[in-house]
mmCIF file of C-alpha atoms in Angstrom:
data_model
loop_
_atom_site.group_PDB
_atom_site.id
_atom_site.type_symbol
_atom_site.label_atom_id
_atom_site.label_comp_id
_atom_site.label_asym_id
_atom_site.label_seq_id
_atom_site.Cartn_x
_atom_site.Cartn_y
_atom_site.Cartn_z
ATOM 1 C CA GLN G 1 5.837 -11.348 4.274
ATOM 2 C CA VAL G 2 7.586 -14.613 3.068
ATOM 3 C CA TYR G 3 7.412 -14.274 -0.258
ATOM 4 C CA ARG G 4 9.090 -10.794 0.159
ATOM 5 C CA GLN G 5 11.903 -12.444 1.591
ATOM 6 C CA GLU G 6 12.496 -15.260 -1.178
ATOM 7 C CA HIS G 7 12.101 -13.095 -4.206
ATOM 8 C CA LEU G 8 13.966 -9.457 -5.250
ATOM 9 C CA LEU G 9 10.890 -7.117 -5.469
ATOM 10 C CA VAL G 10 10.763 -4.062 -8.042
ATOM 11 C CA MET G 11 7.676 -2.252 -7.014
ATOM 12 C CA SER G 12 6.210 0.201 -9.878
ATOM 13 C CA THR G 13 2.767 2.170 -9.814
ATOM 14 C CA ARG G 14 -0.223 2.014 -11.716
ATOM 15 C CA VAL G 15 -0.385 5.558 -11.688
ATOM 16 C CA ASP G 16 3.234 6.313 -12.696
ATOM 17 C CA LEU G 17 2.402 4.623 -16.197
ATOM 18 C CA PRO G 18 5.695 3.476 -18.058
ATOM 19 C CA THR G 19 6.954 2.123 -14.481
ATOM 20 C CA TYR G 20 5.207 -1.422 -14.703
ATOM 21 C CA GLU G 21 5.788 -2.156 -18.354
ATOM 22 C CA TYR G 22 9.500 -1.251 -17.886
ATOM 23 C CA SER G 23 9.790 -3.242 -14.360
ATOM 24 C CA LEU G 24 8.724 -6.183 -16.443
ATOM 25 C CA LEU G 25 11.805 -5.270 -18.726
ATOM 26 C CA LEU G 26 13.962 -4.892 -16.116
ATOM 27 C CA ILE G 27 13.148 -8.303 -14.482
ATOM 28 C CA ASP G 28 13.607 -10.286 -17.259
ATOM 29 C CA ALA G 29 17.320 -8.634 -17.618
ATOM 30 C CA ILE G 30 18.390 -9.329 -13.967
ATOM 31 C CA ASN G 31 16.831 -13.071 -13.765
ATOM 32 C CA GLU G 32 19.028 -13.642 -16.825
ATOM 33 C CA VAL G 33 22.362 -12.546 -15.196
ATOM 34 C CA ILE G 34 21.023 -13.175 -11.385
ATOM 35 C CA PRO G 35 18.356 -16.013 -11.413
ATOM 36 C CA GLU G 36 19.123 -16.274 -7.810
ATOM 37 C CA ALA G 37 17.545 -13.033 -7.281
ATOM 38 C CA SER G 38 14.545 -14.259 -8.308
ATOM 39 C CA ALA G 39 13.399 -11.032 -9.071
ATOM 40 C CA ARG G 40 9.377 -10.476 -9.549
ATOM 41 C CA PRO G 41 7.533 -7.314 -10.135
ATOM 42 C CA ALA G 42 5.507 -5.900 -7.305
ATOM 43 C CA ARG G 43 2.887 -3.154 -8.464
ATOM 44 C CA ALA G 44 1.181 -0.575 -6.073
ATOM 45 C CA LYS G 45 -2.332 0.438 -7.083
ATOM 46 C CA THR G 46 -1.976 4.160 -5.282
ATOM 47 C CA TRP G 47 0.708 6.873 -4.239
ATOM 48 C CA GLU G 48 0.105 6.140 -0.593
ATOM 49 C CA ARG G 49 0.585 2.278 -1.427
ATOM 50 C CA VAL G 50 4.178 3.213 -2.614
ATOM 51 C CA HIS G 51 4.827 5.438 -0.073
ATOM 52 C CA SER G 52 3.555 3.111 2.892
ATOM 53 C CA LEU G 53 5.179 -0.115 1.559
ATOM 54 C CA PHE G 54 8.628 1.738 0.727
ATOM 55 C CA LYS G 55 8.463 3.734 4.000
ATOM 56 C CA THR G 56 8.086 0.761 6.283
ATOM 57 C CA LYS G 57 10.590 -1.367 4.553
ATOM 58 C CA GLN G 58 8.509 -3.758 2.812
ATOM 59 C CA VAL G 59 9.783 -3.211 -0.715
ATOM 60 C CA GLN G 60 13.669 -2.690 -1.029
ATOM 61 C CA LEU G 61 13.316 -1.513 -4.644
ATOM 62 C CA VAL G 62 10.898 0.865 -6.708
ATOM 63 C CA LEU G 63 10.874 2.448 -10.200
ATOM 64 C CA LEU G 64 9.947 5.278 -10.901
ATOM 65 C CA SER G 65 9.500 8.214 -13.342
ATOM 66 C CA LEU G 66 12.496 10.920 -12.382
ATOM 67 C CA GLU G 67 9.580 13.667 -11.168
ATOM 68 C CA ASN G 68 7.878 11.243 -8.808
ATOM 69 C CA ALA G 69 11.157 10.008 -7.540
ATOM 70 C CA GLU G 70 11.792 13.284 -6.340
ATOM 71 C CA ALA G 71 8.508 13.608 -4.926
ATOM 72 C CA LEU G 72 8.948 10.918 -2.873
ATOM 73 C CA VAL G 73 12.237 11.962 -1.434
ATOM 74 C CA THR G 74 10.259 15.251 -0.875
ATOM 75 C CA GLY G 75 6.881 14.298 0.443
ATOM 76 C CA SER G 76 5.661 16.505 -2.267
ATOM 77 C CA GLY G 77 3.638 16.304 -5.743
ATOM 78 C CA PRO G 78 1.761 13.050 -5.546
ATOM 79 C CA PHE G 79 3.417 12.372 -1.852
ATOM 80 C CA SER G 80 1.590 15.380 -0.468
ATOM 81 C CA GLY G 81 0.909 14.983 3.014
ATOM 82 C CA THR G 82 3.443 12.163 3.431
ATOM 83 C CA SER G 83 6.823 12.182 5.103
ATOM 84 C CA ALA G 84 9.759 12.528 2.882
ATOM 85 C CA VAL G 85 11.477 9.116 2.309
ATOM 86 C CA GLU G 86 15.255 8.482 2.224
ATOM 87 C CA VAL G 87 16.459 6.471 -0.682
ATOM 88 C CA ARG G 88 19.482 5.440 -2.741
ATOM 89 C CA SER G 89 19.767 5.587 -6.590
ATOM 90 C CA LEU G 90 20.749 2.113 -8.604
ATOM 91 C CA TYR G 91 19.943 2.850 -11.741
ATOM 92 C CA ARG G 92 18.522 5.498 -14.646
ATOM 93 C CA PHE G 93 16.764 4.378 -17.639
ATOM 94 C CA GLY G 94 16.169 7.887 -19.492
ATOM 95 C CA ASN G 95 12.998 9.304 -17.231
ATOM 96 C CA LEU G 96 12.752 6.338 -15.089
ATOM 97 C CA VAL G 97 14.794 5.517 -11.591
ATOM 98 C CA LEU G 98 15.274 2.790 -9.812
ATOM 99 C CA LEU G 99 15.704 3.646 -6.472
ATOM 100 C CA ALA G 100 16.687 1.279 -2.989
ATOM 101 C CA GLN G 101 16.383 1.409 0.645
ATOM 102 C CA PRO G 102 19.068 3.116 1.914
ATOM 103 C CA ASP G 103 20.324 0.189 4.079
ATOM 104 C CA PHE G 104 20.053 -1.953 0.559
ATOM 105 C CA PRO G 105 23.484 -4.276 1.036
ATOM 106 C CA PHE G 106 26.916 -3.011 -1.252
ATOM 107 C CA GLU G 107 26.849 -6.261 -2.581
ATOM 108 C CA HIS G 108 23.301 -6.147 -3.759
ATOM 109 C CA ALA G 109 23.421 -2.800 -5.260
ATOM 110 C CA TRP G 110 26.532 -3.776 -7.284
ATOM 111 C CA LEU G 111 25.207 -7.152 -8.580
ATOM 112 C CA LEU G 112 22.114 -5.407 -9.510
ATOM 113 C CA THR G 113 23.807 -2.491 -11.144
ATOM 114 C CA ASP G 114 26.606 -5.071 -13.134
ATOM 115 C CA ALA G 115 23.461 -6.941 -14.193
ATOM 116 C CA ILE G 116 21.654 -3.986 -15.885
ATOM 117 C CA MET G 117 25.205 -2.784 -17.558
ATOM 118 C CA GLN G 118 25.350 -6.500 -18.956
ATOM 119 C CA LYS G 119 21.838 -6.308 -20.168
ATOM 120 C CA ARG G 120 21.737 -2.412 -20.542
ATOM 121 C CA VAL G 121 21.205 -2.867 -25.058
ATOM 122 C CA THR G 122 17.907 -4.776 -23.840
ATOM 123 C CA LEU G 123 16.726 -1.845 -21.599
ATOM 124 C CA PRO G 124 15.849 1.537 -23.464
ATOM 125 C CA GLY G 125 17.442 4.195 -22.029
ATOM 126 C CA ALA G 126 20.062 2.266 -20.019
ATOM 127 C CA GLU G 127 22.908 2.959 -22.471
ATOM 128 C CA ASP G 128 24.416 6.402 -21.203
ATOM 129 C CA ILE G 129 26.012 5.237 -17.723
ATOM 130 C CA SER G 130 27.060 8.735 -17.123
ATOM 131 C CA LEU G 131 23.472 9.638 -16.762
ATOM 132 C CA SER G 132 23.101 6.942 -13.345
ATOM 133 C CA LEU G 133 26.517 8.238 -12.462
ATOM 134 C CA GLY G 134 25.199 11.775 -11.930
ATOM 135 C CA LEU G 135 21.963 10.456 -9.738
ATOM 136 C CA GLN G 136 21.578 12.267 -6.338
ATOM 137 C CA ASN G 137 21.981 9.664 -3.740
ATOM 138 C CA LEU G 138 23.619 7.345 -5.691
ATOM 139 C CA HIS G 139 24.253 4.245 -3.917
ATOM 140 C CA GLU G 140 27.891 3.347 -3.061
ATOM 141 C CA GLY G 141 27.556 -0.355 -4.765
ATOM 142 C CA SER G 142 25.978 1.265 -7.824
ATOM 143 C CA ARG G 143 28.602 3.765 -7.857
ATOM 144 C CA SER G 144 31.225 0.974 -7.768
ATOM 145 C CA ALA G 145 29.957 -1.496 -9.991
ATOM 146 C CA LEU G 146 29.751 1.717 -12.490
ATOM 147 C CA GLN G 147 33.041 2.783 -12.296
ATOM 148 C CA GLY G 148 34.191 -0.722 -13.239
ATOM 149 C CA ARG G 149 35.208 -1.796 -9.501
ATOM 150 C CA PRO G 150 35.354 -5.102 -8.417
ATOM 151 C CA ILE G 151 32.602 -6.071 -6.129
ATOM 152 C CA ASN G 152 35.301 -6.608 -3.418
ATOM 153 C CA HIS G 153 35.468 -2.843 -2.649
#
C-alpha cells in the first residue's frame, strides 16, 4: 500500500497485449517531464484483477485498448459479470486510452496531460490531441491542458 502511495502507478494487463509495452513508453515520458511523479508500471494478470484494483481505488490509472476501456465502464466483454466502473479519460494514444479514477485531482490530470503533450512525438498515436478532446468522460484537468489553459483554472 505504501508503494502505491509513493509512486504513480499506471496499470496495464497481460491480456490486453499492447498495453504493457506502451505503458513503459508512457512511464518514461512522464518521468522525464515530472520526475517527482515517480511513475511505475503495474501489470495485472487478469481482467478480474484489473477490475478489482481499479474498482477499489487501489490504482489511480489504467491503460487499456478502447474496446476494453468501454467494456470496463459498462461491465461487458471481458468484464462481463462485474459491476460497471466509473472513469475519467485522460488521453488517447491511437487505439489505447489512459483512464483515471473519477476523483483523480484536477492538478494531477493537468500535469500528466501536459507531460504527455510535451513528449507526444515519442509516444505513438499521441500526436493528434483532437482524439483526446473527443473522448467520453474527459477529465476536466486533461481538457484544460489539452485546450492550452493554465493549470490554475
